[in-house]
Amino acid sequence: MKRIALPVSLLAAALLAGCVSISVPREGAKVSSPGHVQAVVGTPSQNPDGSWTVKTGDKPTRAELRIDGTLKEIFPGNGASSITIDRRYPLPAGVHKVTITGFERDGDSTQDSRHFSVGAPTKIKRVVWIWFENHGYDQVRGVGEFKRLADTYGEATNFFAYTHPSQPNYIYATAGQSCGITTNALSTCSAENIFHQVGDSHWRSYQESMPANCDRTTTGPSPVKHDPARTFTNIDCAANDVPLPARPKFNRKFTFVTPNMCNSAHDCSIETASDFLASFTPKVLNSPQYKTGKLLFVVTFDEDEGSEGNHIYTTLVHEKARGKKVDTRYTFCNLLATTEDLLQVGRTGCAADAESMQGPFGL
């Protein structure tokens, strides 16, 4: 049985003494995300002048909350004029009925009910990574679009890159190992990797300013060192590693994005990178995959500038992750494990024993 918490806010809004009114969920509403049962049960009387009076006999002695006829909990009145309820009640998918009953000191009781349905939670089936360059957490966190995304969505505040320089980080994050690569020199790797795991028809690598598909040059605005797909030999790089178009699609299981040397903040300022991200983010968030809750957008860096112990900015953009700040120490191993688990492809390399980030970020 899939357990889903029910979001309900129940407020007493009475025009007559002894009335309990349920405001949320609406009759016939569909609930699809976890939440609380929240209620205020009171029995005031409204006077002709519009003021409210709570008579001794009107005070609730207890409130009972039932779901599908089953008593979930009894809330005592404690002598107050209202009862506040704030609980979690896990429920399976299907149609349910919630009923609140208030019992008063003078023996009266009132209740209200709503029918609602709980749908299975939306599963994330697409993951997009975008990587920026050579800036540590402290340099990035307060800047423009990076700040906005971290303030709004899920922020991994204690995330660390693997090493220096760039290329080993890209390989390590996608394969769970570095393949012995320690420099930015032109290299190859045949190890298992996330591209191979999802299959050639299910991944895409978008490389800004790359002159041709799977270009293997080490210079220019889109060098091979910033694109792991051009290093792995067990995938169809020529078909799936392409220049970043004006209107990218995010309909594949895994998408890897690298801005060019300027827009990634490698050669230009972090403000320039922020501007690029601000123009790119709406393309992801306005995609059908994101709007239906099936896409996770990850923004991260390959390494720091050399003075922050490789502490880097990493934000997980998804509606379920809104407002979540997680200070657990994470690395690329955790990010790879999370991506593999979401895409249901098994784990490889260092991801095999890494903690997934799904739970802490509500994914």
CSV table of C-alpha atoms in Angstrom, one decimal:
chain,number,residue,atom,x,y,z
A,1,MET,CA,0.0,0.0,0.0
A,2,LYS,CA,1.4,3.3,-1.0
A,3,ARG,CA,1.2,5.7,2.0
A,4,ILE,CA,0.3,9.3,1.3
A,5,ALA,CA,-0.3,12.0,3.8
A,6,LEU,CA,-3.5,14.0,3.5
A,7,PRO,CA,-3.5,17.8,3.4
A,8,VAL,CA,-6.6,19.1,5.0
A,9,SER,CA,-7.3,22.5,6.6
A,10,LEU,CA,-10.4,22.6,8.7
A,11,LEU,CA,-11.6,25.9,10.0
A,12,ALA,CA,-14.7,26.7,12.1
A,13,ALA,CA,-16.7,29.3,10.3
A,14,ALA,CA,-20.1,29.5,12.1
A,15,LEU,CA,-23.0,31.7,11.7
A,16,LEU,CA,-25.0,29.7,14.2
A,17,ALA,CA,-23.8,28.2,17.5
A,18,GLY,CA,-22.4,24.7,17.2
A,19,CYS,CA,-21.3,24.7,13.5
A,20,VAL,CA,-18.2,22.9,12.1
A,21,SER,CA,-17.3,23.8,8.6
A,22,ILE,CA,-14.6,22.0,6.5
A,23,SER,CA,-12.9,24.3,4.0
A,24,VAL,CA,-10.2,22.1,2.5
A,25,PRO,CA,-10.4,19.6,0.8
A,26,ARG,CA,-13.2,20.8,-1.4
A,27,GLU,CA,-15.9,18.3,-2.1
A,28,GLY,CA,-14.6,16.0,-4.8
A,29,ALA,CA,-11.1,17.3,-4.6
A,30,LYS,CA,-8.1,15.2,-5.6
A,31,VAL,CA,-5.1,15.1,-3.3
A,32,SER,CA,-1.7,14.1,-4.8
A,33,SER,CA,1.0,15.4,-2.5
A,34,PRO,CA,1.9,14.8,1.2
A,35,GLY,CA,0.6,17.3,3.8
A,36,HIS,CA,-1.1,17.7,7.2
A,37,VAL,CA,-4.6,17.4,8.6
A,38,GLN,CA,-5.1,20.9,10.1
A,39,ALA,CA,-8.2,21.9,11.9
A,40,VAL,CA,-9.7,24.5,14.2
A,41,VAL,CA,-13.0,23.3,15.7
A,42,GLY,CA,-15.0,25.9,17.6
A,43,THR,CA,-18.6,26.7,18.4
A,44,PRO,CA,-19.1,30.5,18.7
A,45,SER,CA,-22.4,32.3,18.5
A,46,GLN,CA,-22.8,35.4,16.4
A,47,ASN,CA,-24.6,38.4,17.9
A,48,PRO,CA,-26.9,40.7,15.9
A,49,ASP,CA,-24.2,43.4,15.8
A,50,GLY,CA,-21.8,41.0,14.2
A,51,SER,CA,-19.7,40.3,17.2
A,52,TRP,CA,-19.1,36.7,18.5
A,53,THR,CA,-19.9,35.3,21.9
A,54,VAL,CA,-18.7,31.9,23.2
A,55,LYS,CA,-21.1,30.7,25.8
A,56,THR,CA,-20.0,28.2,28.5
A,57,GLY,CA,-22.2,25.5,27.1
A,58,ASP,CA,-20.8,26.1,23.6
A,59,LYS,CA,-17.2,25.2,24.5
A,60,PRO,CA,-16.1,22.0,22.8
A,61,THR,CA,-15.1,19.2,25.1
A,62,ARG,CA,-13.6,17.2,22.3
A,63,ALA,CA,-13.3,16.8,18.6
A,64,GLU,CA,-13.2,13.5,16.7
A,65,LEU,CA,-11.6,13.0,13.3
A,66,ARG,CA,-12.7,10.0,11.2
A,67,ILE,CA,-11.5,9.0,7.8
A,68,ASP,CA,-13.6,6.4,5.9
A,69,GLY,CA,-15.6,5.9,9.2
A,70,THR,CA,-12.5,4.9,11.2
A,71,LEU,CA,-11.7,7.0,14.2
A,72,LYS,CA,-8.2,8.4,13.7
A,73,GLU,CA,-7.9,10.5,16.9
A,74,ILE,CA,-9.8,12.3,19.6
A,75,PHE,CA,-8.7,15.8,20.5
A,76,PRO,CA,-9.6,17.1,24.0
A,77,GLY,CA,-11.1,20.5,24.5
A,78,ASN,CA,-9.0,21.4,27.6
A,79,GLY,CA,-11.5,24.2,28.5
A,80,ALA,CA,-10.7,26.4,25.6
A,81,SER,CA,-13.2,27.9,23.1
A,82,SER,CA,-11.7,26.0,20.2
A,83,ILE,CA,-9.6,22.9,19.4
A,84,THR,CA,-6.6,23.0,17.1
A,85,ILE,CA,-5.7,19.9,15.1
A,86,ASP,CA,-2.4,19.4,13.4
A,87,ARG,CA,-1.6,15.8,12.4
A,88,ARG,CA,-0.4,13.6,9.6
A,89,TYR,CA,-2.6,10.7,8.4
A,90,PRO,CA,-1.1,8.4,5.7
A,91,LEU,CA,-3.7,7.1,3.2
A,92,PRO,CA,-3.7,4.8,0.2
A,93,ALA,CA,-4.7,5.9,-3.3
A,94,GLY,CA,-8.5,6.0,-3.8
A,95,VAL,CA,-11.6,7.8,-2.7
A,96,HIS,CA,-11.9,8.8,0.9
A,97,LYS,CA,-14.3,10.6,3.3
A,98,VAL,CA,-13.1,12.8,6.2
A,99,THR,CA,-15.5,13.8,9.0
A,100,ILE,CA,-15.0,16.2,11.8
A,101,THR,CA,-17.3,16.0,14.8
A,102,GLY,CA,-17.3,18.6,17.6
A,103,PHE,CA,-18.9,17.8,21.0
A,104,GLU,CA,-19.9,20.7,23.3
A,105,ARG,CA,-20.1,21.0,27.0
A,106,ASP,CA,-23.9,21.3,27.0
A,107,GLY,CA,-24.3,18.0,25.1
A,108,ASP,CA,-24.7,19.3,21.6
A,109,SER,CA,-22.6,17.9,18.7
A,110,THR,CA,-22.1,19.0,15.1
A,111,GLN,CA,-20.1,17.6,12.2
A,112,ASP,CA,-19.2,18.2,8.6
A,113,SER,CA,-17.8,15.8,6.0
A,114,ARG,CA,-16.0,15.9,2.6
A,115,HIS,CA,-15.4,13.3,0.0
A,116,PHE,CA,-12.0,13.5,-1.8
A,117,SER,CA,-9.6,11.2,-3.7
A,118,VAL,CA,-6.0,10.5,-3.3
A,119,GLY,CA,-4.0,9.8,-6.4
A,120,ALA,CA,-0.7,8.0,-6.6
A,121,PRO,CA,2.2,10.5,-6.4
A,122,THR,CA,3.8,11.6,-9.7
A,123,LYS,CA,7.0,9.8,-10.3
A,124,ILE,CA,10.1,11.6,-11.7
A,125,LYS,CA,11.1,10.0,-14.9
A,126,ARG,CA,13.4,12.7,-16.4
A,127,VAL,CA,16.5,14.2,-15.0
A,128,VAL,CA,18.3,17.3,-16.4
A,129,TRP,CA,21.8,18.3,-15.1
A,130,ILE,CA,23.4,21.6,-16.0
A,131,TRP,CA,27.0,22.2,-15.0
A,132,PHE,CA,28.9,25.4,-14.4
A,133,GLU,CA,32.6,26.0,-13.8
A,134,ASN,CA,35.2,26.8,-11.3
A,135,HIS,CA,33.4,28.7,-8.5
A,136,GLY,CA,32.9,27.7,-4.9
A,137,TYR,CA,29.7,27.9,-2.9
A,138,ASP,CA,30.4,31.2,-1.3
A,139,GLN,CA,31.1,32.8,-4.6
A,140,VAL,CA,27.9,31.6,-6.2
A,141,ARG,CA,25.1,31.4,-3.5
A,142,GLY,CA,24.2,35.1,-3.4
A,143,VAL,CA,24.3,35.8,-7.1
A,144,GLY,CA,21.2,36.4,-9.3
A,145,GLU,CA,19.5,33.3,-10.6
A,146,PHE,CA,21.6,31.0,-8.5
A,147,LYS,CA,20.3,32.7,-5.4
A,148,ARG,CA,16.7,32.7,-6.6
A,149,LEU,CA,16.7,28.9,-7.4
A,150,ALA,CA,18.4,28.1,-4.1
A,151,ASP,CA,16.0,30.3,-2.1
A,152,THR,CA,13.0,28.7,-3.9
A,153,TYR,CA,13.8,25.0,-4.4
A,154,GLY,CA,15.9,22.3,-2.8
A,155,GLU,CA,19.4,23.4,-1.8
A,156,ALA,CA,22.2,21.0,-0.9
A,157,THR,CA,24.2,23.3,1.3
A,158,ASN,CA,27.1,20.9,2.0
A,159,PHE,CA,27.9,19.5,-1.4
A,160,PHE,CA,31.4,18.8,-2.5
A,161,ALA,CA,33.1,18.1,-5.9
A,162,TYR,CA,35.6,15.3,-6.4
A,163,THR,CA,38.9,16.8,-7.4
A,164,HIS,CA,40.7,19.2,-9.7
A,165,PRO,CA,40.8,19.9,-12.6
A,166,SER,CA,37.6,19.7,-14.6
A,167,GLN,CA,37.5,16.5,-16.6
A,168,PRO,CA,37.9,14.0,-13.8
A,169,ASN,CA,34.8,15.6,-12.1
A,170,TYR,CA,32.6,15.1,-15.1
A,171,ILE,CA,33.7,11.5,-15.5
A,172,TYR,CA,33.4,10.7,-11.8
A,173,ALA,CA,29.9,12.2,-11.6
A,174,THR,CA,28.5,10.2,-14.6
A,175,ALA,CA,30.4,6.9,-14.1
A,176,GLY,CA,31.0,6.8,-10.4
A,177,GLN,CA,34.7,6.6,-11.0
A,178,SER,CA,37.4,8.6,-12.8
A,179,CYS,CA,38.7,5.9,-15.2
A,180,GLY,CA,42.1,6.9,-14.1
A,181,ILE,CA,41.7,10.4,-15.7
A,182,THR,CA,43.5,13.0,-13.7
A,183,THR,CA,44.0,15.8,-16.3
A,184,ASN,CA,42.1,17.7,-19.0
A,185,ALA,CA,44.0,15.9,-21.7
A,186,LEU,CA,42.0,14.1,-24.5
A,187,SER,CA,40.9,10.8,-23.0
A,188,THR,CA,38.6,7.8,-23.4
A,189,CYS,CA,36.7,5.7,-20.9
A,190,SER,CA,34.8,2.4,-21.4
A,191,ALA,CA,33.3,2.2,-17.9
A,192,GLU,CA,29.6,1.9,-17.2
A,193,ASN,CA,28.0,5.3,-17.0
A,194,ILE,CA,24.6,7.0,-16.8
A,195,PHE,CA,24.4,7.5,-20.5
A,196,HIS,CA,24.9,3.8,-21.2
A,197,GLN,CA,22.6,2.8,-18.4
A,198,VAL,CA,19.6,4.6,-19.8
A,199,GLY,CA,20.3,3.6,-23.4
A,200,ASP,CA,21.2,5.5,-26.5
A,201,SER,CA,17.6,6.4,-27.3
A,202,HIS,CA,17.0,7.8,-23.9
A,203,TRP,CA,19.8,10.4,-23.3
A,204,ARG,CA,20.8,13.7,-24.7
A,205,SER,CA,23.9,16.0,-24.2
A,206,TYR,CA,23.4,19.6,-25.1
A,207,GLN,CA,26.7,21.5,-25.5
A,208,GLU,CA,26.5,25.3,-26.1
A,209,SER,CA,28.7,26.5,-29.0
A,210,MET,CA,30.0,23.0,-29.9
A,211,PRO,CA,30.7,23.2,-33.7
A,212,ALA,CA,29.5,19.7,-34.6
A,213,ASN,CA,28.0,16.6,-32.9
A,214,CYS,CA,30.4,14.9,-30.5
A,215,ASP,CA,33.3,17.3,-31.4
A,216,ARG,CA,36.5,15.9,-29.9
A,217,THR,CA,38.6,19.1,-29.9
A,218,THR,CA,40.2,20.2,-26.7
A,219,THR,CA,40.1,24.0,-27.5
A,220,GLY,CA,37.4,26.5,-28.4
A,221,PRO,CA,34.2,27.5,-26.6
A,222,SER,CA,33.1,24.0,-26.0
A,223,PRO,CA,36.0,21.7,-25.1
A,224,VAL,CA,35.7,18.0,-24.7
A,225,LYS,CA,36.9,18.3,-21.0
A,226,HIS,CA,33.5,19.7,-20.1
A,227,ASP,CA,31.4,17.1,-21.8
A,228,PRO,CA,31.6,13.5,-20.4
A,229,ALA,CA,29.6,12.0,-23.3
A,230,ARG,CA,32.6,12.7,-25.6
A,231,THR,CA,34.9,10.6,-23.5
A,232,PHE,CA,32.8,7.4,-23.1
A,233,THR,CA,33.4,4.8,-25.8
A,234,ASN,CA,30.4,2.6,-25.1
A,235,ILE,CA,27.6,5.1,-26.2
A,236,ASP,CA,26.4,6.6,-29.4
A,237,CYS,CA,28.0,10.0,-28.9
A,238,ALA,CA,27.7,11.1,-32.6
A,239,ALA,CA,23.9,10.8,-32.5
A,240,ASN,CA,23.1,12.1,-29.1
A,241,ASP,CA,25.8,14.7,-28.1
A,242,VAL,CA,24.6,17.8,-30.0
A,243,PRO,CA,25.0,21.6,-30.0
A,244,LEU,CA,22.6,23.3,-27.6
A,245,PRO,CA,19.6,24.5,-29.7
A,246,ALA,CA,17.5,27.6,-29.0
A,247,ARG,CA,14.6,25.4,-28.0
A,248,PRO,CA,15.9,22.3,-26.3
A,249,LYS,CA,13.6,19.4,-25.6
A,250,PHE,CA,13.7,17.5,-22.3
A,251,ASN,CA,11.8,14.3,-23.3
A,252,ARG,CA,14.7,11.9,-22.7
A,253,LYS,CA,15.4,10.2,-19.5
A,254,PHE,CA,18.7,11.9,-18.9
A,255,THR,CA,19.9,15.2,-20.3
A,256,PHE,CA,23.3,16.8,-19.6
A,257,VAL,CA,23.8,20.5,-20.4
A,258,THR,CA,27.1,22.5,-20.4
A,259,PRO,CA,27.1,26.2,-21.3
A,260,ASN,CA,30.1,27.4,-23.3
A,261,MET,CA,33.4,28.6,-21.7
A,262,CYS,CA,32.0,32.1,-21.1
A,263,ASN,CA,28.4,31.3,-20.0
A,264,SER,CA,29.7,28.5,-17.6
A,265,ALA,CA,31.7,31.1,-15.7
A,266,HIS,CA,35.0,29.5,-16.7
A,267,ASP,CA,36.2,32.5,-18.7
A,268,CYS,CA,33.6,35.1,-17.7
A,269,SER,CA,32.0,36.3,-14.5
A,270,ILE,CA,29.6,34.4,-12.3
A,271,GLU,CA,27.1,37.2,-13.1
A,272,THR,CA,27.3,36.2,-16.8
A,273,ALA,CA,26.6,32.6,-15.8
A,274,SER,CA,23.7,33.7,-13.7
A,275,ASP,CA,22.2,35.6,-16.7
A,276,PHE,CA,22.6,32.4,-18.9
A,277,LEU,CA,20.9,30.3,-16.2
A,278,ALA,CA,18.1,32.9,-15.9
A,279,SER,CA,17.4,32.5,-19.6
A,280,PHE,CA,17.7,28.7,-19.6
A,281,THR,CA,15.7,27.8,-16.5
A,282,PRO,CA,12.3,28.9,-18.0
A,283,LYS,CA,12.9,26.5,-20.9
A,284,VAL,CA,13.1,23.6,-18.4
A,285,LEU,CA,10.3,24.8,-16.1
A,286,ASN,CA,7.9,25.4,-19.0
A,287,SER,CA,8.5,22.0,-20.5
A,288,PRO,CA,5.6,19.5,-20.4
A,289,GLN,CA,7.9,17.1,-18.4
A,290,TYR,CA,8.4,19.6,-15.6
A,291,LYS,CA,4.9,20.9,-15.6
A,292,THR,CA,3.6,17.4,-15.0
A,293,GLY,CA,6.0,16.9,-12.1
A,294,LYS,CA,8.0,14.2,-14.0
A,295,LEU,CA,11.3,16.1,-14.4
A,296,LEU,CA,14.1,17.0,-11.9
A,297,PHE,CA,16.4,19.9,-12.8
A,298,VAL,CA,19.8,19.9,-11.1
A,299,VAL,CA,22.1,22.9,-11.2
A,300,THR,CA,25.7,22.3,-10.0
A,301,PHE,CA,29.4,23.1,-10.6
A,302,ASP,CA,32.4,21.0,-11.6
A,303,GLU,CA,34.7,22.3,-8.9
A,304,ASP,CA,35.4,25.4,-6.8
A,305,GLU,CA,38.0,28.1,-7.5
A,306,GLY,CA,40.6,26.4,-5.3
A,307,SER,CA,40.0,28.1,-2.0
A,308,GLU,CA,36.8,26.5,-0.5
A,309,GLY,CA,37.8,22.9,-0.2
A,310,ASN,CA,35.7,22.0,-3.3
A,311,HIS,CA,32.5,23.1,-1.6
A,312,ILE,CA,30.2,23.8,-4.5
A,313,TYR,CA,26.7,25.1,-5.2
A,314,THR,CA,24.0,22.4,-5.9
A,315,THR,CA,20.3,23.0,-6.2
A,316,LEU,CA,17.5,20.5,-7.0
A,317,VAL,CA,14.7,22.2,-8.8
A,318,HIS,CA,11.3,20.4,-8.4
A,319,GLU,CA,8.0,21.5,-6.9
A,320,LYS,CA,8.3,18.8,-4.2
A,321,ALA,CA,11.7,20.2,-3.2
A,322,ARG,CA,10.5,23.7,-2.6
A,323,GLY,CA,12.1,25.4,0.4
A,324,LYS,CA,14.1,22.3,1.5
A,325,LYS,CA,17.6,23.1,2.8
A,326,VAL,CA,19.7,19.9,3.5
A,327,ASP,CA,23.0,20.2,5.2
A,328,THR,CA,24.0,16.5,4.8
A,329,ARG,CA,27.4,16.1,3.2
A,330,TYR,CA,26.9,15.0,-0.4
A,331,THR,CA,29.1,14.4,-3.4
A,332,PHE,CA,28.7,13.5,-7.0
A,333,CYS,CA,28.3,9.9,-5.8
A,334,ASN,CA,25.0,10.9,-4.1
A,335,LEU,CA,23.8,12.8,-7.1
A,336,LEU,CA,24.5,9.9,-9.4
A,337,ALA,CA,22.8,7.5,-7.1
A,338,THR,CA,19.8,9.7,-6.9
A,339,THR,CA,19.6,10.0,-10.6
A,340,GLU,CA,20.0,6.3,-11.2
A,341,ASP,CA,17.3,5.5,-8.6
A,342,LEU,CA,14.8,8.0,-10.1
A,343,LEU,CA,15.4,6.6,-13.6
A,344,GLN,CA,15.4,3.0,-12.3
A,345,VAL,CA,18.6,1.8,-14.0
A,346,GLY,CA,20.6,0.3,-11.1
A,347,ARG,CA,23.7,1.8,-9.7
A,348,THR,CA,27.3,1.9,-10.8
A,349,GLY,CA,30.7,2.9,-9.3
A,350,CYS,CA,30.7,4.9,-6.1
A,351,ALA,CA,26.9,5.4,-6.4
A,352,ALA,CA,26.5,1.7,-5.3
A,353,ASP,CA,26.9,2.6,-1.6
A,354,ALA,CA,25.9,6.2,-1.7
A,355,GLU,CA,22.9,7.7,0.1
A,356,SER,CA,20.1,8.8,-2.2
A,357,MET,CA,19.0,12.5,-1.9
A,358,GLN,CA,15.4,11.6,-2.7
A,359,GLY,CA,14.1,11.4,0.8
A,360,PRO,CA,15.6,14.6,2.2
A,361,PHE,CA,14.4,16.6,-0.8
A,362,GLY,CA,10.9,15.0,-0.9
A,363,LEU,CA,11.4,13.4,-4.3
